[in-house]
């Protein structure tokens, strides 16, 4: 095992930290893999299996269902067992189930039912992987470096997702959608290998594994609900996800059909958005240091609804296409800056034994919001038209702004301090099962300390 001097706690250079590099490489490969399969599976269903519109919708719905159903369980498992082992298991299951598709296609036995099963199993495996992966980062780096780490992770993920989509399109064109999934399988295997090579020891798990999983899930829910900072940022995530879920459902249809944007121009606009997300994530630490994380996030949330105006006012034409691309760059830059900052705050203030369950609560709410938003988007688009439905989605983006503006976090001038380490138990008390501390609800006096720059 590497000496302690290798860890970022002793060095401020994240790129010299081998385990962080392995983590980053593995997660980028996993994100790229997901982008390939998200593109290949619908193409395979439509082109080779003659799926109807309803069947394609069911395929997309089944792929989104596991996060809403399993996120809380995956978070509890990640806090109970080895996070790295859970990540590797998720990658290997995804690789195995996706490998069945090109095999079945070669044998001429591929069916739409198999694709739906693959979508569900891969979705469940991804939930297991992601719950452990997000909560592993605070144990790899010193808490003073969490925001910088999330900044690099967010930027690379934005690039990896776009690269995965382009790679998927290229593989589909060269090999066909079934064999293109072999690239997806290889990426998941790379992710598993990188995770297996991480050497940093995970924090000791304090609770006995005989406890009921439901009890640990409820403990995680109470933990998040009991801390005003965590609960506020979780609500911001959930309401933002709902609004964007409504907008994203109709966005491509509106650009391609109403504004007659070509497929090439649409791809360029998406590429600009990915660059914006990467730029926002990379600049987030510097912006938070200069203006404070609270004001920076509040400004980003205030700008986001305004970036929808060019889309609502646009008409067909090159000038509007450029304007929409620039607006999307700005919108995702704000999302990248605010997203990496709020995640860093939540990871910093959460105790080690609750990291996965804290994140799982946010994932559960945001994932559950997306299918509901998609259904609402379809209903509104049918009843009142696509442009009015996009206007409604833009107005919904004001809700997370209001939630943050009404909380003390809006004026947070520096990143908070981590929770104090628990005092060692006296020898006589060490025979009792340890209890994970639950944060007390933040009161006005503690908020005043936070607003003054010191976290309770």
Coordinates of C-alpha atoms in Angstrom, one line a residue:
X1 CA 0.0 0.0 0.0
X2 CA 1.2 3.5 -0.8
X3 CA 2.6 5.6 2.1
X4 CA 0.5 8.3 3.7
X5 CA 2.5 11.0 1.9
X6 CA 0.8 9.8 -1.4
X7 CA -2.6 10.9 -0.2
X8 CA -4.0 14.4 -1.1
X9 CA -4.3 15.1 2.6
X10 CA -0.6 15.8 2.4
X11 CA -0.5 17.1 -1.1
X12 CA -2.7 19.7 -2.8
X13 CA -2.1 18.2 -6.3
X14 CA -5.0 15.9 -7.1
X15 CA -3.3 14.8 -10.3
X16 CA -0.5 13.3 -8.2
X17 CA -2.9 11.2 -6.2
X18 CA -3.0 7.8 -7.9
X19 CA -6.2 6.6 -6.4
X20 CA -8.0 9.8 -7.4
X21 CA -6.7 9.4 -11.0
X22 CA -7.9 5.7 -11.0
X23 CA -11.3 6.8 -9.6
X24 CA -11.6 9.5 -12.2
X25 CA -10.6 7.3 -15.1
X26 CA -13.0 4.5 -14.0
X27 CA -16.0 6.8 -13.6
X28 CA -15.4 8.6 -16.9
X29 CA -15.4 5.2 -18.6
X30 CA -18.6 4.3 -16.8
X31 CA -20.3 7.5 -17.9
X32 CA -19.2 7.0 -21.5
X33 CA -20.6 3.5 -21.3
X34 CA -24.0 4.7 -20.2
X35 CA -24.1 7.2 -23.1
X36 CA -23.3 4.5 -25.6
X37 CA -26.1 2.2 -24.5
X38 CA -28.6 5.0 -24.1
X39 CA -28.1 5.7 -27.8
X40 CA -27.7 2.1 -29.1
X41 CA -30.7 0.4 -27.4
X42 CA -33.4 2.7 -28.9
X43 CA -31.8 2.5 -32.3
X44 CA -31.7 -1.2 -32.1
X45 CA -35.3 -1.3 -31.0
X46 CA -36.5 1.0 -33.8
X47 CA -34.3 -0.1 -36.7
X48 CA -34.0 -3.8 -36.2
X49 CA -37.0 -4.8 -34.2
X50 CA -39.5 -2.3 -35.7
X51 CA -40.6 -1.1 -32.3
X52 CA -43.6 1.2 -32.1
X53 CA -43.5 4.7 -30.5
X54 CA -45.2 3.2 -27.4
X55 CA -42.7 0.4 -27.2
X56 CA -39.8 2.8 -27.4
X57 CA -41.4 4.9 -24.7
X58 CA -41.7 1.8 -22.5
X59 CA -38.0 1.0 -23.1
X60 CA -37.0 4.5 -22.0
X61 CA -39.4 4.4 -19.0
X62 CA -38.1 1.0 -17.8
X63 CA -34.5 2.3 -18.0
X64 CA -35.4 5.2 -15.7
X65 CA -37.4 3.2 -13.3
X66 CA -34.6 1.5 -11.2
X67 CA -33.2 4.8 -9.7
X68 CA -36.6 5.7 -8.4
X69 CA -37.2 2.3 -6.9
X70 CA -33.7 1.2 -5.7
X71 CA -31.7 4.4 -4.9
X72 CA -32.5 4.3 -1.1
X73 CA -31.6 0.6 -0.9
X74 CA -28.4 1.0 -2.9
X75 CA -27.3 3.9 -0.6
X76 CA -27.9 1.8 2.5
X77 CA -26.0 -1.1 1.1
X78 CA -23.1 1.2 0.2
X79 CA -22.9 2.4 3.8
X80 CA -23.1 -1.1 5.1
X81 CA -20.6 -2.9 2.8
X82 CA -17.5 -2.1 0.7
X83 CA -18.2 0.7 -1.7
X84 CA -15.5 -0.4 -4.1
X85 CA -16.9 -4.0 -4.2
X86 CA -20.4 -2.6 -4.9
X87 CA -19.0 -0.4 -7.8
X88 CA -17.2 -3.4 -9.3
X89 CA -20.3 -5.6 -9.0
X90 CA -22.4 -3.0 -10.8
X91 CA -19.9 -2.6 -13.6
X92 CA -19.6 -6.4 -14.1
X93 CA -23.3 -6.9 -14.1
X94 CA -23.8 -4.1 -16.7
X95 CA -21.1 -5.6 -18.9
X96 CA -22.5 -9.1 -18.7
X97 CA -26.1 -8.1 -19.4
X98 CA -25.2 -5.8 -22.3
X99 CA -23.0 -8.6 -23.8
X100 CA -26.1 -10.7 -24.3
X101 CA -27.5 -8.3 -26.9
X102 CA -24.8 -8.7 -29.6
X103 CA -24.8 -12.5 -28.9
X104 CA -28.5 -12.7 -29.4
X105 CA -28.4 -10.5 -32.4
X106 CA -25.8 -12.7 -34.0
X107 CA -27.9 -15.8 -33.3
X108 CA -31.0 -14.1 -34.6
X109 CA -32.9 -14.5 -31.3
X110 CA -33.0 -10.9 -30.1
X111 CA -36.4 -9.7 -29.0
X112 CA -37.8 -6.4 -27.7
X113 CA -38.6 -8.2 -24.4
X114 CA -34.9 -9.0 -24.0
X115 CA -34.0 -5.3 -24.6
X116 CA -36.5 -4.3 -21.9
X117 CA -35.0 -6.8 -19.5
X118 CA -31.5 -5.5 -20.3
X119 CA -32.6 -1.9 -19.7
X120 CA -34.0 -2.8 -16.3
X121 CA -31.0 -4.9 -15.2
X122 CA -28.5 -2.3 -16.5
X123 CA -30.4 0.5 -14.8
X124 CA -30.4 -1.4 -11.5
X125 CA -26.7 -2.2 -11.8
X126 CA -26.0 1.5 -12.5
X127 CA -27.9 2.5 -9.4
X128 CA -25.7 0.2 -7.3
X129 CA -22.6 1.5 -8.9
X130 CA -23.4 5.2 -8.7
X131 CA -24.6 5.1 -5.0
X132 CA -21.2 3.7 -4.0
X133 CA -19.1 5.8 -6.4
X134 CA -20.5 9.2 -5.4
X135 CA -20.1 8.4 -1.7
X136 CA -16.6 7.0 -2.1
X137 CA -15.0 10.2 -3.2
X138 CA -14.9 11.8 0.4
X139 CA -12.9 8.9 1.6
X140 CA -10.3 9.2 -1.2
X141 CA -9.4 12.9 -0.7
X142 CA -9.1 15.3 2.2
X143 CA -12.3 17.2 2.9
X144 CA -10.6 20.5 2.2
X145 CA -10.1 19.2 -1.4
X146 CA -13.6 17.9 -2.0
X147 CA -14.8 20.9 -4.0
X148 CA -11.8 20.8 -6.3
X149 CA -12.3 17.0 -6.7
X150 CA -15.9 17.4 -7.6
X151 CA -15.0 20.2 -10.0
X152 CA -12.7 17.9 -11.9
X153 CA -15.2 15.0 -11.8
X154 CA -18.0 17.2 -13.0
X155 CA -16.0 18.6 -15.9
X156 CA -14.7 15.2 -17.0
X157 CA -18.2 13.7 -16.8
X158 CA -19.7 16.4 -19.0
X159 CA -17.0 15.7 -21.6
X160 CA -17.2 11.9 -21.2
X161 CA -21.0 11.9 -21.6
X162 CA -20.8 13.8 -24.9
X163 CA -17.8 11.7 -26.1
X164 CA -19.8 8.6 -25.3
X165 CA -22.7 9.8 -27.4
X166 CA -20.5 10.6 -30.4
X167 CA -18.6 7.3 -29.9
X168 CA -21.9 5.5 -29.8
X169 CA -23.0 7.1 -33.0
X170 CA -19.7 6.2 -34.7
X171 CA -19.8 2.6 -33.5
X172 CA -23.5 2.3 -34.6
X173 CA -22.5 3.6 -38.1
X174 CA -19.5 1.3 -38.4
X175 CA -20.6 -1.9 -36.6
X176 CA -24.4 -1.7 -36.2
X177 CA -26.2 -1.0 -33.0
X178 CA -25.9 -4.5 -31.6
X179 CA -22.1 -4.8 -32.0
X180 CA -21.7 -1.2 -30.9
X181 CA -22.6 -2.4 -27.4
X182 CA -19.3 -4.3 -27.3
X183 CA -17.6 -0.9 -26.9
X184 CA -20.0 -0.3 -24.0
X185 CA -19.0 -3.7 -22.4
X186 CA -15.3 -2.8 -22.8
X187 CA -15.8 0.6 -21.1
X188 CA -17.6 -1.1 -18.1
X189 CA -14.7 -3.5 -17.7
X190 CA -12.2 -0.6 -17.8
X191 CA -14.2 1.0 -15.0
X192 CA -14.2 -2.2 -12.9
X193 CA -10.4 -2.6 -13.3
X194 CA -9.7 1.0 -12.4
X195 CA -11.9 0.7 -9.3
X196 CA -10.2 -2.6 -8.3
X197 CA -6.8 -0.8 -8.3
X198 CA -7.8 1.9 -5.8
X199 CA -5.8 1.2 -2.7
X200 CA -7.1 3.8 -0.2
X201 CA -8.8 2.1 2.7
X202 CA -12.4 2.9 3.2
X203 CA -13.7 4.2 6.6
X204 CA -14.6 1.4 9.0
X205 CA -18.3 0.7 9.1
X206 CA -19.6 1.3 12.6
X207 CA -22.9 -0.6 12.6
X208 CA -23.4 -4.3 12.7
X209 CA -24.6 -5.8 9.4
X210 CA -27.5 -7.7 11.2
X211 CA -29.6 -4.5 11.3
X212 CA -32.6 -4.4 9.0
X213 CA -32.0 -2.5 5.7
X214 CA -35.3 -0.7 6.1
X215 CA -34.1 0.8 9.4
X216 CA -30.9 2.1 7.9
X217 CA -32.9 3.6 5.0
X218 CA -35.2 5.4 7.5
X219 CA -32.1 6.6 9.4
X220 CA -30.8 8.1 6.2
X221 CA -34.1 9.9 5.5
X222 CA -34.2 11.3 9.0
X223 CA -30.6 12.3 8.8
X224 CA -31.1 14.4 5.6
X225 CA -34.5 15.8 6.9
X226 CA -32.9 16.7 10.2
X227 CA -30.2 19.0 8.8
X228 CA -31.5 22.2 7.2
X229 CA -28.4 22.5 4.9
X230 CA -28.8 19.0 3.5
X231 CA -32.6 19.2 3.2
X232 CA -32.5 22.6 1.4
X233 CA -29.9 21.5 -1.1
X234 CA -31.8 18.2 -1.7
X235 CA -35.0 20.1 -2.4
X236 CA -33.1 22.4 -4.8
X237 CA -31.9 19.3 -6.6
X238 CA -35.3 17.7 -6.8
X239 CA -37.2 20.8 -8.0
X240 CA -34.5 21.6 -10.6
X241 CA -34.6 18.0 -11.8
X242 CA -38.4 18.2 -12.2
X243 CA -38.3 21.4 -14.2
X244 CA -35.5 20.2 -16.5
X245 CA -37.2 16.8 -16.9
X246 CA -40.2 18.7 -18.3
X247 CA -38.1 20.9 -20.5
X248 CA -35.8 18.1 -21.8
X249 CA -38.7 15.9 -22.8
X250 CA -39.9 18.6 -25.3
X251 CA -36.7 20.4 -26.1
X252 CA -35.4 18.2 -28.9
X253 CA -38.8 17.9 -30.5
X254 CA -39.2 21.7 -30.4
X255 CA -35.8 22.4 -32.0
X256 CA -36.0 19.8 -34.7
X257 CA -39.6 20.2 -35.7
X258 CA -40.8 23.7 -34.8
X259 CA -37.5 25.5 -35.4
X260 CA -36.4 23.1 -38.2
X261 CA -32.9 22.7 -36.8
X262 CA -30.8 20.3 -38.8
X263 CA -29.3 17.2 -37.1
X264 CA -25.8 18.7 -37.5
X265 CA -26.8 22.0 -35.9
X266 CA -28.5 20.1 -33.1
X267 CA -25.3 18.1 -32.4
X268 CA -23.3 21.3 -32.4
X269 CA -25.7 22.9 -29.9
X270 CA -25.4 19.8 -27.6
X271 CA -21.7 20.0 -27.9
X272 CA -21.7 23.6 -26.7
X273 CA -23.8 22.6 -23.8
X274 CA -21.3 19.9 -22.8
X275 CA -18.5 22.5 -23.0
X276 CA -20.6 24.9 -20.8
X277 CA -21.1 22.2 -18.1
X278 CA -17.3 21.4 -18.1
X279 CA -16.5 25.1 -17.9
X280 CA -18.9 25.7 -15.0
X281 CA -17.6 22.7 -13.0
X282 CA -14.0 23.8 -13.5
X283 CA -14.6 27.4 -12.5
X284 CA -16.8 26.6 -9.5
X285 CA -14.1 26.5 -6.8
X286 CA -12.6 29.9 -7.9
X287 CA -16.1 31.5 -8.1
X288 CA -17.0 30.1 -4.7
X289 CA -13.8 31.5 -3.1
X290 CA -14.4 34.9 -4.6
X291 CA -18.1 35.4 -4.1
X292 CA -19.0 32.7 -1.6
X293 CA -20.7 29.4 -2.4
X294 CA -24.1 30.7 -1.3
X295 CA -24.2 33.8 -3.5
X296 CA -22.6 31.9 -6.4
X297 CA -25.3 29.2 -6.3
X298 CA -28.1 31.7 -6.0
X299 CA -26.8 33.7 -9.0
X300 CA -26.5 30.5 -11.0
X301 CA -30.1 29.5 -10.2
X302 CA -31.3 33.1 -11.1
X303 CA -29.5 33.1 -14.5
X304 CA -30.9 29.6 -15.5
X305 CA -34.5 30.6 -16.2
X306 CA -33.3 33.5 -18.3
X307 CA -31.3 31.2 -20.5
X308 CA -34.6 29.7 -21.6
X309 CA -35.8 32.9 -23.1
X310 CA -34.0 32.6 -26.5
X311 CA -35.6 29.2 -26.9
X312 CA -39.1 30.6 -26.3
X313 CA -38.6 33.6 -28.5
X314 CA -36.7 31.9 -31.4
X315 CA -37.8 31.4 -34.9
X316 CA -36.1 29.3 -37.6
X317 CA -32.8 30.6 -38.8
X318 CA -29.0 30.5 -38.3
X319 CA -28.8 33.5 -35.9
X320 CA -31.3 32.0 -33.5
X321 CA -29.5 28.7 -33.6
X322 CA -26.3 30.4 -32.5
X323 CA -28.2 32.3 -29.8
X324 CA -29.7 29.1 -28.5
X325 CA -26.3 27.4 -28.5
X326 CA -24.8 30.2 -26.5
X327 CA -27.8 30.2 -24.1
X328 CA -27.4 26.4 -23.5
X329 CA -23.6 26.9 -22.9
X330 CA -24.5 29.5 -20.2
X331 CA -27.3 27.4 -18.7
X332 CA -25.1 24.3 -18.3
X333 CA -22.2 26.4 -17.1
X334 CA -24.5 27.6 -14.3
X335 CA -25.7 24.0 -13.7
X336 CA -22.1 22.7 -13.5
X337 CA -21.0 25.4 -11.1
X338 CA -24.0 25.2 -8.8
X339 CA -24.1 21.4 -9.0
X340 CA -20.5 20.7 -8.0
X341 CA -20.7 23.3 -5.2
X342 CA -23.9 21.9 -3.6
X343 CA -22.6 18.4 -3.9
X344 CA -19.4 19.4 -2.2
X345 CA -21.3 21.1 0.6
X346 CA -23.4 18.0 1.2
X347 CA -20.4 15.7 1.2
X348 CA -18.4 18.0 3.6
X349 CA -21.1 18.3 6.3
X350 CA -22.1 14.6 6.2
X351 CA -20.5 12.1 8.5
X352 CA -18.6 9.2 6.9
X353 CA -21.1 6.6 7.8
X354 CA -24.0 8.4 6.2
X355 CA -22.4 9.5 2.8
X356 CA -24.1 7.0 0.6
X357 CA -27.5 7.3 2.2
X358 CA -27.4 11.1 2.1
X359 CA -26.7 10.9 -1.6
X360 CA -29.3 8.2 -2.1
X361 CA -32.0 10.5 -0.7
X362 CA -31.2 13.1 -3.3
X363 CA -30.9 10.5 -6.1
X364 CA -34.3 9.0 -5.1
X365 CA -36.1 12.3 -5.2
X366 CA -34.5 13.6 -8.4
X367 CA -34.9 10.3 -10.2
X368 CA -38.5 10.0 -9.1
X369 CA -39.2 13.5 -10.4
X370 CA -38.1 12.8 -14.0
X371 CA -40.7 10.3 -15.1
X372 CA -43.5 12.4 -13.6
X373 CA -42.1 15.5 -15.3
X374 CA -41.9 13.6 -18.6
X375 CA -45.6 12.5 -18.3
X376 CA -46.6 16.1 -17.4
X377 CA -44.6 17.4 -20.4
X378 CA -46.5 15.1 -22.7
X379 CA -49.8 16.1 -21.3
X380 CA -49.1 19.8 -21.5
X381 CA -47.6 19.6 -25.0
X382 CA -50.7 17.8 -26.2
X383 CA -53.2 20.1 -24.4
X384 CA -51.7 23.6 -24.7
X385 CA -48.9 23.2 -27.2
X386 CA -45.1 22.7 -27.1
X387 CA -44.1 26.3 -26.7
X388 CA -46.5 27.0 -23.8
X389 CA -45.4 23.8 -22.1
X390 CA -41.8 25.0 -22.4
X391 CA -42.9 28.3 -20.9
X392 CA -44.4 26.4 -17.9
X393 CA -41.1 24.5 -17.5
X394 CA -39.2 27.8 -17.5
X395 CA -41.4 29.1 -14.7
X396 CA -40.8 25.9 -12.7
X397 CA -37.1 26.8 -12.7
X398 CA -37.9 29.6 -10.4
X399 CA -38.9 27.2 -7.6
X400 CA -35.3 26.0 -6.7
X401 CA -34.3 29.7 -6.8
X402 CA -37.0 30.5 -4.3
X403 CA -36.1 27.5 -2.1
X404 CA -32.4 28.6 -1.9
X405 CA -33.2 32.3 -1.5
X406 CA -35.4 31.5 1.5
X407 CA -32.6 29.5 3.3
X408 CA -29.5 30.8 5.2
X409 CA -27.3 29.0 2.6
X410 CA -27.9 31.9 0.2
X411 CA -25.4 34.0 2.2
X412 CA -22.8 31.3 2.9
X413 CA -19.4 33.0 2.3
X414 CA -17.1 30.0 2.5
X415 CA -17.3 26.2 2.3
X416 CA -18.4 24.7 5.7
X417 CA -16.2 22.8 8.0
X418 CA -16.6 19.0 8.3
X419 CA -18.4 17.6 11.3
X420 CA -16.4 17.1 14.4
X421 CA -14.9 13.6 14.8
X422 CA -16.7 11.7 17.6
X423 CA -14.8 11.4 20.9
X424 CA -13.4 7.9 21.6
X425 CA -15.6 5.8 23.9
X426 CA -14.3 4.8 27.3
X427 CA -13.3 1.2 27.6
X428 CA -16.4 0.2 29.6
X429 CA -18.7 1.6 26.8
X430 CA -16.9 -0.1 23.8
X431 CA -19.0 -3.3 24.2
X432 CA -22.2 -1.5 23.2
X433 CA -23.0 -1.2 19.5
X434 CA -21.9 2.2 18.2
X435 CA -24.6 4.6 17.0
X436 CA -24.2 6.8 13.9
X437 CA -24.8 10.4 15.0
X438 CA -27.8 12.2 13.6
X439 CA -27.4 16.0 13.0
X440 CA -29.6 18.3 15.0
X441 CA -31.8 20.6 13.0
X442 CA -30.0 23.9 12.4
X443 CA -31.4 26.6 14.6
X444 CA -31.2 30.4 14.2
X445 CA -28.1 30.8 16.3
X446 CA -26.2 28.1 14.4
X447 CA -27.4 29.7 11.1
X448 CA -25.9 33.0 12.2
X449 CA -22.6 31.2 12.8
X450 CA -22.7 29.7 9.3
X451 CA -23.6 33.0 7.8
X452 CA -20.6 34.5 9.5
X453 CA -18.3 32.1 7.8
X454 CA -18.1 29.4 10.5
X455 CA -20.0 26.2 10.3
X456 CA -21.3 24.7 13.5

